[in-house]
PDB file of C-alpha atoms in Angstrom:
ATOM      1  CA  MET A  27     -91.787 -62.328  32.170  1.00  0.00           C
ATOM      2  CA  THR A  28     -95.027 -60.305  31.971  1.00  0.00           C
ATOM      3  CA  PRO A  29     -96.330 -59.749  28.415  1.00  0.00           C
ATOM      4  CA  THR A  30     -96.493 -56.134  27.237  1.00  0.00           C
ATOM      5  CA  LEU A  31     -99.222 -54.470  25.184  1.00  0.00           C
ATOM      6  CA  VAL A  32     -98.218 -51.419  23.155  1.00  0.00           C
ATOM      7  CA  PHE A  33    -100.921 -48.790  22.672  1.00  0.00           C
ATOM      8  CA  GLY A  34    -100.754 -47.399  19.147  1.00  0.00           C
ATOM      9  CA  SER A  35     -99.894 -48.630  15.672  1.00  0.00           C
ATOM     10  CA  GLY A  36     -97.894 -45.749  14.190  1.00  0.00           C
ATOM     11  CA  GLY A  37     -94.194 -45.019  14.031  1.00  0.00           C
ATOM     12  CA  HIS A  38     -93.475 -44.716  17.759  1.00  0.00           C
ATOM     13  CA  ALA A  39     -95.406 -47.901  18.475  1.00  0.00           C
ATOM     14  CA  GLY A  40     -93.257 -49.664  15.873  1.00  0.00           C
ATOM     15  CA  VAL A  41     -90.053 -48.418  17.535  1.00  0.00           C
ATOM     16  CA  ILE A  42     -91.198 -49.657  20.951  1.00  0.00           C
ATOM     17  CA  LYS A  43     -92.321 -52.951  19.417  1.00  0.00           C
ATOM     18  CA  ASP A  44     -88.833 -53.384  17.955  1.00  0.00           C
ATOM     19  CA  ALA A  45     -87.211 -52.695  21.330  1.00  0.00           C
ATOM     20  CA  ILE A  46     -89.390 -55.245  23.121  1.00  0.00           C
ATOM     21  CA  GLU A  47     -88.732 -57.875  20.476  1.00  0.00           C
ATOM     22  CA  ALA A  48     -84.984 -57.244  20.771  1.00  0.00           C
ATOM     23  CA  SER A  49     -85.075 -57.636  24.550  1.00  0.00           C
ATOM     24  CA  SER A  50     -84.507 -60.880  26.418  1.00  0.00           C
ATOM     25  CA  ASN A  51     -86.448 -59.553  29.426  1.00  0.00           C
ATOM     26  CA  GLN A  52     -89.792 -58.631  27.839  1.00  0.00           C
ATOM     27  CA  HIS A  53     -92.370 -60.274  25.627  1.00  0.00           C
ATOM     28  CA  LEU A  54     -94.657 -58.453  23.179  1.00  0.00           C
ATOM     29  CA  LEU A  55     -98.290 -59.456  23.539  1.00  0.00           C
ATOM     30  CA  GLY A  56     -99.485 -57.190  20.725  1.00  0.00           C
ATOM     31  CA  LEU A  57    -100.629 -53.720  19.712  1.00  0.00           C
ATOM     32  CA  VAL A  58    -103.787 -51.946  20.862  1.00  0.00           C
ATOM     33  CA  VAL A  59    -105.761 -49.728  18.464  1.00  0.00           C
ATOM     34  CA  GLU A  60    -108.973 -47.745  18.905  1.00  0.00           C
ATOM     35  CA  SER A  61    -110.581 -49.183  15.781  1.00  0.00           C
ATOM     36  CA  GLY A  62    -109.732 -51.182  12.706  1.00  0.00           C
ATOM     37  CA  LEU A  63    -107.636 -48.308  11.397  1.00  0.00           C
ATOM     38  CA  GLY A  64    -103.875 -48.153  11.805  1.00  0.00           C
ATOM     39  CA  GLU A  65    -100.671 -49.322  10.225  1.00  0.00           C
ATOM     40  CA  ALA A  66    -100.178 -53.036   9.673  1.00  0.00           C
ATOM     41  CA  HIS A  67     -97.440 -54.772  11.632  1.00  0.00           C
ATOM     42  CA  GLU A  68     -96.549 -58.157  10.240  1.00  0.00           C
ATOM     43  CA  ASN A  69     -96.763 -61.133  12.606  1.00  0.00           C
ATOM     44  CA  THR A  70     -98.091 -58.976  15.459  1.00  0.00           C
ATOM     45  CA  ALA A  71    -101.386 -59.522  17.267  1.00  0.00           C
ATOM     46  CA  VAL A  72    -103.753 -56.548  17.262  1.00  0.00           C
ATOM     47  CA  PHE A  73    -106.237 -55.849  20.060  1.00  0.00           C
ATOM     48  CA  PHE A  74    -109.041 -53.305  20.127  1.00  0.00           C
ATOM     49  CA  GLU A  75    -109.643 -51.100  23.178  1.00  0.00           C
ATOM     50  CA  SER A  76    -113.058 -52.697  23.621  1.00  0.00           C
ATOM     51  CA  GLU A  77    -111.304 -56.040  24.194  1.00  0.00           C
ATOM     52  CA  LEU A  78    -108.952 -54.855  26.932  1.00  0.00           C
ATOM     53  CA  LEU A  79    -110.973 -55.784  29.980  1.00  0.00           C
ATOM     54  CA  SER A  80    -111.843 -59.276  28.771  1.00  0.00           C
ATOM     55  CA  THR A  81    -108.212 -59.824  27.717  1.00  0.00           C
ATOM     56  CA  TYR A  82    -106.861 -58.695  31.102  1.00  0.00           C
ATOM     57  CA  GLU A  83    -109.253 -61.067  32.871  1.00  0.00           C
ATOM     58  CA  THR A  84    -107.611 -63.889  30.900  1.00  0.00           C
ATOM     59  CA  ILE A  85    -103.974 -62.760  30.578  1.00  0.00           C
ATOM     60  CA  GLU A  86    -102.103 -60.481  32.968  1.00  0.00           C
ATOM     61  CA  PHE A  87    -100.103 -57.893  31.034  1.00  0.00           C
ATOM     62  CA  GLU A  88     -98.326 -54.546  31.307  1.00  0.00           C
ATOM     63  CA  CYS A  89     -98.964 -51.532  29.069  1.00  0.00           C
ATOM     64  CA  ILE A  90     -96.825 -48.950  27.352  1.00  0.00           C
ATOM     65  CA  ILE A  91     -98.077 -46.101  25.184  1.00  0.00           C
ATOM     66  CA  GLY A  92     -96.457 -45.868  21.750  1.00  0.00           C
ATOM     67  CA  VAL A  93     -97.388 -42.248  20.977  1.00  0.00           C
ATOM     68  CA  GLY A  94     -94.884 -39.421  20.541  1.00  0.00           C
ATOM     69  CA  ASP A  95     -97.024 -36.530  21.819  1.00  0.00           C
ATOM     70  CA  GLY A  96     -96.886 -36.095  25.598  1.00  0.00           C
ATOM     71  CA  ASN A  97    -100.399 -34.674  25.932  1.00  0.00           C
ATOM     72  CA  ARG A  98    -101.790 -37.614  24.000  1.00  0.00           C
ATOM     73  CA  ARG A  99     -99.860 -40.009  26.239  1.00  0.00           C
ATOM     74  CA  LEU A 100    -101.434 -38.332  29.268  1.00  0.00           C
ATOM     75  CA  GLN A 101    -104.934 -38.727  27.803  1.00  0.00           C
ATOM     76  CA  LEU A 102    -104.341 -42.368  26.939  1.00  0.00           C
ATOM     77  CA  ALA A 103    -102.841 -43.142  30.360  1.00  0.00           C
ATOM     78  CA  GLU A 104    -105.932 -41.730  32.064  1.00  0.00           C
ATOM     79  CA  LYS A 105    -108.173 -43.714  29.716  1.00  0.00           C
ATOM     80  CA  ILE A 106    -106.278 -46.948  30.364  1.00  0.00           C
ATOM     81  CA  ARG A 107    -106.443 -46.463  34.139  1.00  0.00           C
ATOM     82  CA  LYS A 108    -110.224 -46.078  33.920  1.00  0.00           C
ATOM     83  CA  ILE A 109    -110.586 -49.298  31.929  1.00  0.00           C
ATOM     84  CA  LEU A 110    -107.943 -51.254  33.877  1.00  0.00           C
ATOM     85  CA  PRO A 111    -107.409 -49.663  37.321  1.00  0.00           C
ATOM     86  CA  ASP A 112    -104.950 -52.356  38.423  1.00  0.00           C
ATOM     87  CA  VAL A 113    -102.795 -52.525  35.304  1.00  0.00           C
ATOM     88  CA  SER A 114     -99.063 -51.735  35.493  1.00  0.00           C
ATOM     89  CA  PHE A 115     -97.155 -49.620  33.000  1.00  0.00           C
ATOM     90  CA  ALA A 116     -93.987 -51.176  31.634  1.00  0.00           C
ATOM     91  CA  ILE A 117     -90.559 -49.564  31.388  1.00  0.00           C
ATOM     92  CA  VAL A 118     -89.053 -50.366  27.989  1.00  0.00           C
ATOM     93  CA  LYS A 119     -85.359 -49.853  27.230  1.00  0.00           C
ATOM     94  CA  HIS A 120     -83.838 -50.950  23.972  1.00  0.00           C
ATOM     95  CA  PRO A 121     -80.917 -53.352  24.600  1.00  0.00           C
ATOM     96  CA  LEU A 122     -78.636 -50.779  22.929  1.00  0.00           C
ATOM     97  CA  ALA A 123     -79.674 -48.023  25.370  1.00  0.00           C
ATOM     98  CA  ASN A 124     -77.474 -47.187  28.372  1.00  0.00           C
ATOM     99  CA  GLN A 125     -78.747 -46.594  31.905  1.00  0.00           C
ATOM    100  CA  LEU A 126     -75.910 -45.618  34.223  1.00  0.00           C
ATOM    101  CA  SER A 127     -75.636 -46.141  37.968  1.00  0.00           C
ATOM    102  CA  ARG A 128     -78.114 -44.684  40.462  1.00  0.00           C
ATOM    103  CA  SER A 129     -80.393 -43.374  37.736  1.00  0.00           C
ATOM    104  CA  THR A 130     -84.129 -44.074  37.813  1.00  0.00           C
ATOM    105  CA  ILE A 131     -86.760 -44.473  35.090  1.00  0.00           C
ATOM    106  CA  GLY A 132     -90.474 -44.230  35.834  1.00  0.00           C
ATOM    107  CA  PRO A 133     -93.311 -46.522  34.713  1.00  0.00           C
ATOM    108  CA  GLY A 134     -94.500 -46.142  31.139  1.00  0.00           C
ATOM    109  CA  SER A 135     -91.240 -44.589  29.937  1.00  0.00           C
ATOM    110  CA  PHE A 136     -89.268 -45.642  26.868  1.00  0.00           C
ATOM    111  CA  VAL A 137     -85.532 -45.288  26.188  1.00  0.00           C
ATOM    112  CA  ALA A 138     -84.621 -45.888  22.543  1.00  0.00           C
ATOM    113  CA  ALA A 139     -81.518 -47.439  20.973  1.00  0.00           C
ATOM    114  CA  GLY A 140     -78.318 -45.473  21.511  1.00  0.00           C
ATOM    115  CA  ALA A 141     -79.780 -43.217  24.203  1.00  0.00           C
ATOM    116  CA  THR A 142     -77.955 -42.709  27.506  1.00  0.00           C
ATOM    117  CA  VAL A 143     -79.440 -41.955  30.920  1.00  0.00           C
ATOM    118  CA  GLY A 144     -76.605 -40.602  33.037  1.00  0.00           C
ATOM    119  CA  VAL A 145     -75.526 -41.196  36.613  1.00  0.00           C
ATOM    120  CA  ARG A 146     -78.207 -40.193  39.164  1.00  0.00           C
ATOM    121  CA  ALA A 147     -80.519 -38.907  36.432  1.00  0.00           C
ATOM    122  CA  GLN A 148     -84.215 -39.133  37.300  1.00  0.00           C
ATOM    123  CA  ILE A 149     -86.660 -39.943  34.511  1.00  0.00           C
ATOM    124  CA  GLY A 150     -90.354 -39.595  35.375  1.00  0.00           C
ATOM    125  CA  GLU A 151     -93.397 -41.518  34.205  1.00  0.00           C
ATOM    126  CA  GLN A 152     -94.484 -41.759  30.558  1.00  0.00           C
ATOM    127  CA  VAL A 153     -91.294 -40.112  29.263  1.00  0.00           C
ATOM    128  CA  LEU A 154     -89.999 -40.707  25.740  1.00  0.00           C
ATOM    129  CA  ILE A 155     -86.209 -40.568  25.275  1.00  0.00           C
ATOM    130  CA  ASN A 156     -85.569 -41.031  21.605  1.00  0.00           C
ATOM    131  CA  THR A 157     -82.708 -42.495  19.556  1.00  0.00           C
ATOM    132  CA  ASN A 158     -79.168 -41.393  20.529  1.00  0.00           C
ATOM    133  CA  ALA A 159     -80.383 -38.787  23.027  1.00  0.00           C
ATOM    134  CA  SER A 160     -78.088 -38.089  25.985  1.00  0.00           C
ATOM    135  CA  VAL A 161     -79.337 -37.173  29.459  1.00  0.00           C
ATOM    136  CA  ASP A 162     -76.345 -36.264  31.612  1.00  0.00           C
ATOM    137  CA  HIS A 163     -75.741 -36.760  35.341  1.00  0.00           C
ATOM    138  CA  ASP A 164     -78.188 -35.525  38.000  1.00  0.00           C
ATOM    139  CA  THR A 165     -80.706 -34.264  35.439  1.00  0.00           C
ATOM    140  CA  GLU A 166     -84.423 -34.573  36.188  1.00  0.00           C
ATOM    141  CA  ILE A 167     -86.985 -35.132  33.451  1.00  0.00           C
ATOM    142  CA  GLU A 168     -90.533 -34.935  34.758  1.00  0.00           C
ATOM    143  CA  ASP A 169     -93.589 -36.925  33.640  1.00  0.00           C
ATOM    144  CA  TYR A 170     -94.896 -36.901  30.040  1.00  0.00           C
ATOM    145  CA  CYS A 171     -91.863 -35.197  28.506  1.00  0.00           C
ATOM    146  CA  SER A 172     -90.663 -36.041  24.996  1.00  0.00           C
ATOM    147  CA  ILE A 173     -86.939 -35.929  24.221  1.00  0.00           C
ATOM    148  CA  GLY A 174     -86.170 -36.086  20.495  1.00  0.00           C
ATOM    149  CA  PRO A 175     -83.426 -37.975  18.659  1.00  0.00           C
ATOM    150  CA  ASN A 176     -79.845 -36.747  19.162  1.00  0.00           C
ATOM    151  CA  VAL A 177     -80.808 -34.320  21.925  1.00  0.00           C
ATOM    152  CA  ALA A 178     -78.026 -33.486  24.417  1.00  0.00           C
ATOM    153  CA  ILE A 179     -79.105 -32.469  27.925  1.00  0.00           C
ATOM    154  CA  GLY A 180     -76.312 -31.364  30.236  1.00  0.00           C
ATOM    155  CA  GLY A 181     -75.910 -32.288  33.879  1.00  0.00           C
ATOM    156  CA  ASN A 182     -78.173 -30.908  36.627  1.00  0.00           C
ATOM    157  CA  ALA A 183     -80.795 -29.730  34.138  1.00  0.00           C
ATOM    158  CA  VAL A 184     -84.528 -29.918  34.873  1.00  0.00           C
ATOM    159  CA  ILE A 185     -87.094 -30.614  32.158  1.00  0.00           C
ATOM    160  CA  LYS A 186     -90.530 -29.934  33.628  1.00  0.00           C
ATOM    161  CA  HIS A 187     -93.813 -31.799  33.088  1.00  0.00           C
ATOM    162  CA  GLY A 188     -94.919 -32.221  29.473  1.00  0.00           C
ATOM    163  CA  ALA A 189     -92.028 -30.363  27.832  1.00  0.00           C
ATOM    164  CA  PHE A 190     -90.973 -31.294  24.290  1.00  0.00           C
ATOM    165  CA  ILE A 191     -87.316 -31.118  23.209  1.00  0.00           C
ATOM    166  CA  GLY A 192     -86.917 -31.230  19.421  1.00  0.00           C
ATOM    167  CA  ILE A 193     -84.452 -33.205  17.318  1.00  0.00           C
ATOM    168  CA  GLY A 194     -80.805 -32.342  17.899  1.00  0.00           C
ATOM    169  CA  ALA A 195     -81.431 -29.629  20.502  1.00  0.00           C
ATOM    170  CA  THR A 196     -78.853 -28.924  23.222  1.00  0.00           C
ATOM    171  CA  ILE A 197     -79.793 -28.011  26.798  1.00  0.00           C
ATOM    172  CA  LEU A 198     -76.814 -26.615  28.702  1.00  0.00           C
ATOM    173  CA  PRO A 199     -76.001 -27.858  32.220  1.00  0.00           C
ATOM    174  CA  GLY A 200     -78.154 -26.490  35.015  1.00  0.00           C
ATOM    175  CA  ILE A 201     -80.876 -25.146  32.698  1.00  0.00           C
ATOM    176  CA  GLN A 202     -84.573 -25.537  33.487  1.00  0.00           C
ATOM    177  CA  VAL A 203     -87.160 -25.943  30.729  1.00  0.00           C
ATOM    178  CA  GLY A 204     -90.646 -25.082  31.977  1.00  0.00           C
ATOM    179  CA  SER A 205     -93.778 -27.201  31.877  1.00  0.00           C
ATOM    180  CA  ASN A 206     -95.327 -27.755  28.435  1.00  0.00           C
ATOM    181  CA  SER A 207     -92.651 -25.680  26.712  1.00  0.00           C
ATOM    182  CA  ILE A 208     -91.285 -26.611  23.288  1.00  0.00           C
ATOM    183  CA  VAL A 209     -87.619 -26.419  22.327  1.00  0.00           C
ATOM    184  CA  GLY A 210     -87.246 -26.350  18.549  1.00  0.00           C
ATOM    185  CA  ALA A 211     -85.041 -28.720  16.573  1.00  0.00           C
ATOM    186  CA  GLY A 212     -81.364 -27.792  16.729  1.00  0.00           C
ATOM    187  CA  ALA A 213     -81.837 -25.067  19.327  1.00  0.00           C
ATOM    188  CA  VAL A 214     -79.136 -24.389  21.929  1.00  0.00           C
ATOM    189  CA  VAL A 215     -80.731 -23.429  25.240  1.00  0.00           C
ATOM    190  CA  VAL A 216     -78.427 -21.257  27.377  1.00  0.00           C
ATOM    191  CA  ASN A 217     -81.050 -19.667  29.666  1.00  0.00           C
ATOM    192  CA  ASP A 218     -84.001 -21.052  31.617  1.00  0.00           C
ATOM    193  CA  VAL A 219     -87.214 -21.392  29.606  1.00  0.00           C
ATOM    194  CA  PRO A 220     -90.467 -20.374  31.350  1.00  0.00           C
ATOM    195  CA  ALA A 221     -93.554 -22.600  31.182  1.00  0.00           C
ATOM    196  CA  ASN A 222     -95.662 -22.758  28.017  1.00  0.00           C
ATOM    197  CA  GLN A 223     -93.081 -21.154  25.725  1.00  0.00           C
ATOM    198  CA  LEU A 224     -91.673 -21.978  22.292  1.00  0.00           C
ATOM    199  CA  VAL A 225     -87.946 -21.349  21.888  1.00  0.00           C
ATOM    200  CA  VAL A 226     -85.842 -21.735  18.747  1.00  0.00           C
ATOM    201  CA  GLY A 227     -82.414 -20.817  17.433  1.00  0.00           C
ATOM    202  CA  VAL A 228     -78.780 -20.567  18.541  1.00  0.00           C
ATOM    203  CA  PRO A 229     -78.836 -19.351  21.221  1.00  0.00           C
ATOM    204  CA  ALA A 230     -82.497 -20.191  21.781  1.00  0.00           C
ATOM    205  CA  ARG A 231     -84.947 -17.320  22.068  1.00  0.00           C
ATOM    206  CA  VAL A 232     -88.646 -17.151  22.847  1.00  0.00           C
ATOM    207  CA  VAL A 233     -90.814 -16.781  19.740  1.00  0.00           C
ATOM    208  CA  LYS A 234     -94.232 -17.417  21.282  1.00  0.00           C
ATOM    209  CA  ARG A 235     -95.773 -16.482  24.625  1.00  0.00           C
TER     210      ARG A 235
END
């Protein structure tokens, strides 16, 4: 059982911390912060980024980034790889999450309590699938995407690199959401979304180009 360090000390870090502590397969080593600032987490060790290299030379560990924003996760992942080129990124699934047969989840990704990853779904690296989200069969979610709580993504959909799907949104089967696009909370997406767009409403429409 390799210990896991969670990067961050805010809300998402706390959710991932809870999932690791609830798991029988993973062990929380502590939280990593950039400085002395950050939320307090009772009975949890705190490490500073400046201590990472010396810690890794003493204790082998895996990392996971507890930050909700995909672009920030990308920046932190690149930073971590520069400090610790050989480090592995953990996959964290809450014990109450469901991963169905022949699905895959990439390194650094997190699946929260109540979420379901469907049959043959492919989840990339550094993906956040939040509480009670549903990713149906044969759907592909590329790296650094963020899927909000209670999102429903139909089968054979494609969510491209860095896209953000807001709370309670619905993506119909076979739909593609382009890279770095944002789907607003509660939106129902019935047509493909090009890259770098913001869509809102029922049915969803582009409001920013």
